Each structure stands twice: as structure tokens, then as C-alpha cells.
C-alpha positions as CSV (number, residue, x, y, z in Angstrom):
1,X,-76.3,-8.8,75.2
2,X,-78.5,-11.0,73.0
3,X,-78.0,-14.5,71.9
4,X,-77.3,-13.6,68.3
5,X,-74.4,-11.1,69.4
6,X,-73.0,-13.8,71.8
7,X,-72.7,-16.4,68.9
8,X,-71.1,-14.2,66.8
9,X,-68.5,-13.0,69.2
10,X,-67.7,-16.8,70.0
11,X,-67.2,-17.7,66.4
12,X,-64.8,-14.6,65.8
13,X,-62.8,-16.0,68.8
14,X,-63.0,-19.5,67.4
15,X,-61.8,-18.1,64.0
16,X,-59.2,-16.3,65.5
17,X,-57.7,-19.1,67.4
18,X,-57.6,-21.1,64.6
19,X,-55.8,-18.5,62.5
20,X,-53.0,-18.4,65.3
21,X,-52.7,-22.1,65.4
22,X,-52.3,-22.3,61.4
23,X,-49.6,-19.5,61.8
24,X,-47.9,-21.5,64.6
25,X,-47.8,-24.7,62.6
26,X,-46.4,-22.7,59.5
27,X,-43.7,-21.2,61.6
28,X,-43.1,-24.6,63.2
29,X,-42.8,-26.2,59.5
30,X,-40.3,-23.5,58.5
31,X,-38.2,-23.9,61.6
32,X,-37.7,-27.6,60.6
33,X,-36.8,-26.9,57.1
34,X,-33.5,-27.3,55.3
35,X,-32.1,-23.9,56.1
36,X,-31.9,-24.4,59.7
37,X,-30.5,-27.9,59.6
38,X,-27.8,-26.7,57.6
39,X,-27.0,-24.0,60.0
40,X,-27.4,-26.5,63.0
41,X,-24.9,-28.8,61.1
42,X,-22.8,-26.1,60.4
43,X,-22.4,-25.1,63.8
44,X,-21.6,-28.3,65.0
45,X,-18.9,-28.7,62.6
46,X,-17.3,-25.4,63.4
47,X,-17.7,-25.4,67.1
48,X,-16.7,-29.0,67.6
49,X,-15.5,-30.2,71.1
50,X,-12.7,-27.7,72.3
51,X,-10.4,-28.6,75.1
52,X,-7.5,-26.9,76.5
53,X,-3.9,-28.6,76.2
54,X,-2.3,-26.4,78.9
55,X,-4.1,-25.5,82.2
56,X,-1.6,-22.4,82.6
57,X,-0.1,-24.3,85.8
58,X,1.6,-27.3,85.0
59,X,2.8,-29.6,82.5
60,X,-0.1,-31.9,82.8
61,X,-0.8,-33.7,79.5
62,X,2.8,-33.4,78.2
63,X,5.6,-35.6,78.2
64,X,9.3,-35.5,76.8
65,X,9.5,-37.1,73.3
66,X,11.0,-40.7,74.0
67,X,11.8,-39.9,77.4
68,X,10.0,-40.7,80.8
69,X,10.3,-39.0,83.7
70,X,10.7,-35.2,84.8
71,X,10.7,-32.5,82.3
72,X,13.7,-30.1,83.1
73,X,13.9,-27.8,80.1
74,X,10.3,-26.4,80.3
75,X,8.8,-24.4,82.8
76,X,5.5,-22.2,83.7
77,X,5.9,-18.7,84.0
78,X,3.1,-16.1,84.5
79,X,0.8,-18.6,83.2
80,X,2.7,-19.4,79.9
81,X,4.2,-22.7,79.1
82,X,8.0,-21.6,78.6
83,X,10.8,-23.4,76.9
84,X,14.1,-22.7,78.3
85,X,16.1,-23.5,75.2
86,X,18.4,-25.9,77.0
87,X,18.5,-28.2,74.1
88,X,21.4,-28.3,71.8
89,X,20.7,-28.0,68.1
90,X,17.1,-29.2,67.2
91,X,16.7,-32.5,69.2
92,X,16.7,-33.8,72.7
93,X,14.3,-31.3,74.2
94,X,10.9,-31.4,72.6
95,X,7.8,-32.3,74.4
96,X,4.6,-34.0,73.2
97,X,0.9,-34.5,74.0
98,X,0.0,-37.3,75.9
99,X,-3.1,-37.7,73.5
100,X,-3.1,-38.4,69.8
101,X,-5.0,-36.5,67.3
102,X,-6.2,-37.1,63.6
103,X,-8.5,-34.2,62.2
104,X,-8.5,-31.2,64.5
105,X,-8.3,-27.4,64.8
106,X,-5.2,-26.4,66.9
107,X,-5.0,-22.8,68.2
108,X,-2.3,-21.2,70.5
109,X,-0.6,-17.9,71.3
110,X,3.2,-17.6,71.2
111,X,6.3,-15.3,71.3
112,X,9.9,-15.6,71.1
113,X,13.1,-14.0,72.1
114,X,15.4,-12.2,69.6
115,X,16.9,-14.6,67.3
116,X,14.7,-17.2,68.7
117,X,13.4,-20.4,66.8
118,X,10.8,-23.0,67.7
119,X,7.7,-24.6,66.1
120,X,4.5,-26.8,66.6
121,X,4.3,-30.2,64.8
122,X,1.6,-32.6,64.6
123,X,0.9,-36.2,63.7
124,X,4.3,-36.9,65.5
125,X,5.0,-40.6,65.8
126,X,6.8,-41.6,69.2
127,X,9.4,-44.4,68.6
128,X,12.9,-44.9,69.8
129,X,13.9,-45.2,66.1
130,X,13.2,-41.2,65.5
131,X,15.5,-39.0,67.1
132,X,13.1,-35.9,67.1
133,X,9.5,-35.3,66.1
134,X,10.4,-33.5,62.9
135,X,11.2,-36.7,61.3
136,X,7.7,-37.8,61.2
137,X,5.6,-34.5,61.9
138,X,4.9,-31.7,59.7
139,X,6.0,-28.2,61.3
140,X,4.3,-24.8,61.7
141,X,7.5,-22.6,62.1
142,X,7.9,-20.0,64.5
143,X,11.0,-17.9,64.1
144,X,12.4,-14.3,64.4
145,X,12.3,-13.6,60.7
146,X,14.3,-10.4,61.2
147,X,16.9,-11.0,63.7
148,X,17.8,-14.9,63.4
149,X,21.5,-15.1,63.3
150,X,21.5,-16.7,59.9
151,X,20.1,-16.5,56.4
152,X,16.6,-17.8,56.0
153,X,14.9,-19.3,53.0
154,X,11.2,-18.3,52.8
155,X,10.2,-22.0,53.6
156,X,12.1,-21.3,57.0
157,X,10.3,-18.4,58.0
158,X,7.3,-18.0,60.5
159,X,4.1,-19.4,59.6
160,X,5.6,-21.7,56.8
161,X,4.9,-25.4,56.5
162,X,8.4,-25.9,57.2
163,X,10.6,-26.9,54.2
164,X,7.2,-27.5,52.1
165,X,4.9,-24.7,51.9
166,X,5.8,-21.1,52.3
167,X,3.4,-18.3,53.8
168,X,1.6,-15.9,51.5
169,X,1.5,-12.0,51.4
170,X,-1.1,-11.8,54.1
171,X,1.4,-12.8,56.7
172,X,1.5,-10.2,59.3
173,X,4.2,-11.3,62.1
174,X,4.3,-9.4,65.2
175,X,7.7,-7.9,66.2
176,X,9.8,-10.1,68.7
177,X,8.8,-9.9,72.2
178,X,5.0,-9.5,71.4
179,X,2.3,-12.3,71.3
180,X,1.2,-13.9,68.1
181,X,-2.0,-15.9,67.6
182,X,-1.8,-19.1,65.3
183,X,-3.8,-21.9,64.2
184,X,-3.5,-25.0,62.3
185,X,-6.4,-26.7,60.6
186,X,-5.9,-30.3,59.6
187,X,-9.1,-32.0,58.2
188,X,-8.7,-35.2,56.1
189,X,-5.5,-33.9,54.5
190,X,-6.9,-30.4,53.9
191,X,-4.2,-28.2,55.9
192,X,-4.3,-24.5,56.7
193,X,-2.0,-22.4,58.7
194,X,-3.4,-19.0,60.2
195,X,-1.2,-16.3,61.8
196,X,-3.1,-13.2,63.7
197,X,-6.3,-13.6,61.9
198,X,-5.1,-14.4,58.3
199,X,-4.9,-17.8,56.4
200,X,-1.4,-17.6,55.4
201,X,-0.7,-21.3,54.1
202,X,-3.1,-23.8,52.4
203,X,-2.5,-27.0,50.9
204,X,-3.4,-30.6,50.4
205,X,-1.3,-33.4,52.3
206,X,-0.5,-36.5,50.4
207,X,-1.6,-35.3,46.7
208,X,1.0,-35.6,43.8
209,X,2.2,-32.0,44.4
210,X,2.9,-32.8,48.3
211,X,4.5,-36.0,47.3
212,X,6.8,-34.4,44.7
213,X,7.8,-31.5,47.2
214,X,8.6,-34.3,49.9
215,X,10.8,-36.4,47.6
216,X,12.8,-33.5,46.0
217,X,13.2,-31.3,49.2
218,X,14.7,-31.5,52.7
219,X,12.5,-34.5,53.6
220,X,13.7,-36.8,50.8
221,X,15.9,-38.7,53.4
222,X,12.9,-39.0,55.8
223,X,10.6,-41.7,54.5
224,X,8.3,-41.4,57.3
225,X,7.7,-37.7,57.3
226,X,4.2,-36.5,57.2
227,X,3.0,-40.0,56.4
228,X,1.0,-40.8,59.8
229,X,-2.7,-40.0,59.7
230,X,-2.8,-39.6,63.5
231,X,-0.2,-38.7,66.3
232,X,1.0,-36.4,68.9
233,X,1.3,-32.6,69.0
234,X,4.9,-31.4,69.6
235,X,6.3,-28.3,70.8
236,X,10.0,-27.7,69.8
237,X,13.0,-26.8,71.8
238,X,15.5,-25.5,69.1
239,X,17.9,-24.2,71.8
240,X,16.1,-20.9,72.1
241,X,13.2,-19.5,74.7
242,X,9.8,-19.8,73.4
243,X,6.6,-19.1,75.1
244,X,3.3,-20.7,74.5
245,X,-0.1,-20.1,76.0
246,X,-4.0,-20.6,75.4
247,X,-3.3,-23.9,73.6
248,X,-6.6,-25.5,72.6
249,X,-7.6,-28.1,70.3
250,X,-11.1,-29.1,68.5
251,X,-11.4,-32.5,67.1
252,X,-13.0,-32.6,63.7
């Protein structure tokens, strides 16, 4: 090989290397552009930091509302947190989370027995002046829509924001005895209820519509209902058996 050929080959290699470096630089610039940044931010917001509120083995992380000591009306069965329905009426048997939450995505699986009634509440304020969590905490209703022994209003049915906002026509409630999957999203007053993969309730807490519903409805005599911006999660004992599992929360 002569010197001229060697020079041409070396030049070609140098030019090729420069082209590769230029391409990599362009790719790097594209990767740091606004599209990727938005995707990463969205991922952080949607994923959050998820943690379990129930370990499947114990009542760790929960305590009786306004009551210290042993919890006797809830137990663990086959990896589920089970309300035994020992309370009389709708007070006296609820449990609440040890931790308090403000903005969150709360998910859980649940089922009830025939004629059963229960619910999950949030932003619950624990204080001796309140006899039950529902005096302060909005509720995701869980009830046997068909077999409940009594007439139900639409605002009392499963998935509703109890006594405030009813579920829409996307609601698909599984038959009694089968598991349902539910979710509550609370983000700076924007609230969503989900049931079995469908968004069935959406509203804005604390706006004029919400305030009107509160003052004219069931909660007109409960001035502190829904007012707290942060509080505990409550599981209701309404005198019926109810089953919970896979309870997780992501703070937003």
C-alpha cells in the first residue's frame, strides 16, 4: 500500500468518526429536550411513592377511632382485613390509619356480605368531640345495592361520595361476595372515585357547588364535615361484615 492510499484511508476514518460523534451529540441534545422532560415529570407524578397500609398479617398501622388499646371487632382472615360487624349502628367500631394524608391516590380491594354496608373515609379528624369519622371525613360508599334491607337513595349506593355526589352510568359493581377494586384520588380539592377500572364520580371539593350541597343536604348539621385539608383514612364498621385487602396509598 502506498502513502497516498494510506492517507486517504486515514482521512476517511477520521471523517467517519466525526460523523458518528456528531450523530451522538444530536441524539444527546434530543434526549435532553422538552418532550423527554415532560415524560419524566409525568412519570414522577403518576407513580408517586406508593406504600401499603395493610401488611396482610396484622392491624399494624391502624387503631380504633378515639379509642386506645386492643381492636376486637376487626381481624385478619386469609390475608384480608375483616370487619366483624360488631358495632351497633354506624358508630363505635371504625378504625383509622396512624398516619395522616393530604393529597393522595388511595387504592383497595373490597367485598361485603349480603345486605352489607361499609365505606372508606379520608381527611378524618380524630377528637373526642366527634363520635364517628363521618362527622369530618367524606366517604366512598360500599354497600349491597341490590340486597340491602331498606330503600337506598342514589347518593347512598356503592361508589358514591356519600350524601354528596352520585355515581355515573359507567359504574359496574360486582355481585355480593366477589371482590371489587376501588380508588380515591384527592389532589388539591379535585376528587375522583374509581370502581373496577372506571371513573364513576368526579367533583371539586370546597367550591360553590360543593358548599351548597353540604349546607342543604345531610351534612348541614355537621359544620366540620369535609373541611379538613389533611387527616386519617377510616374503615367503617356499620354493623356488617366487610373485607379489605391490597390497601395502598401514593402521596401526591
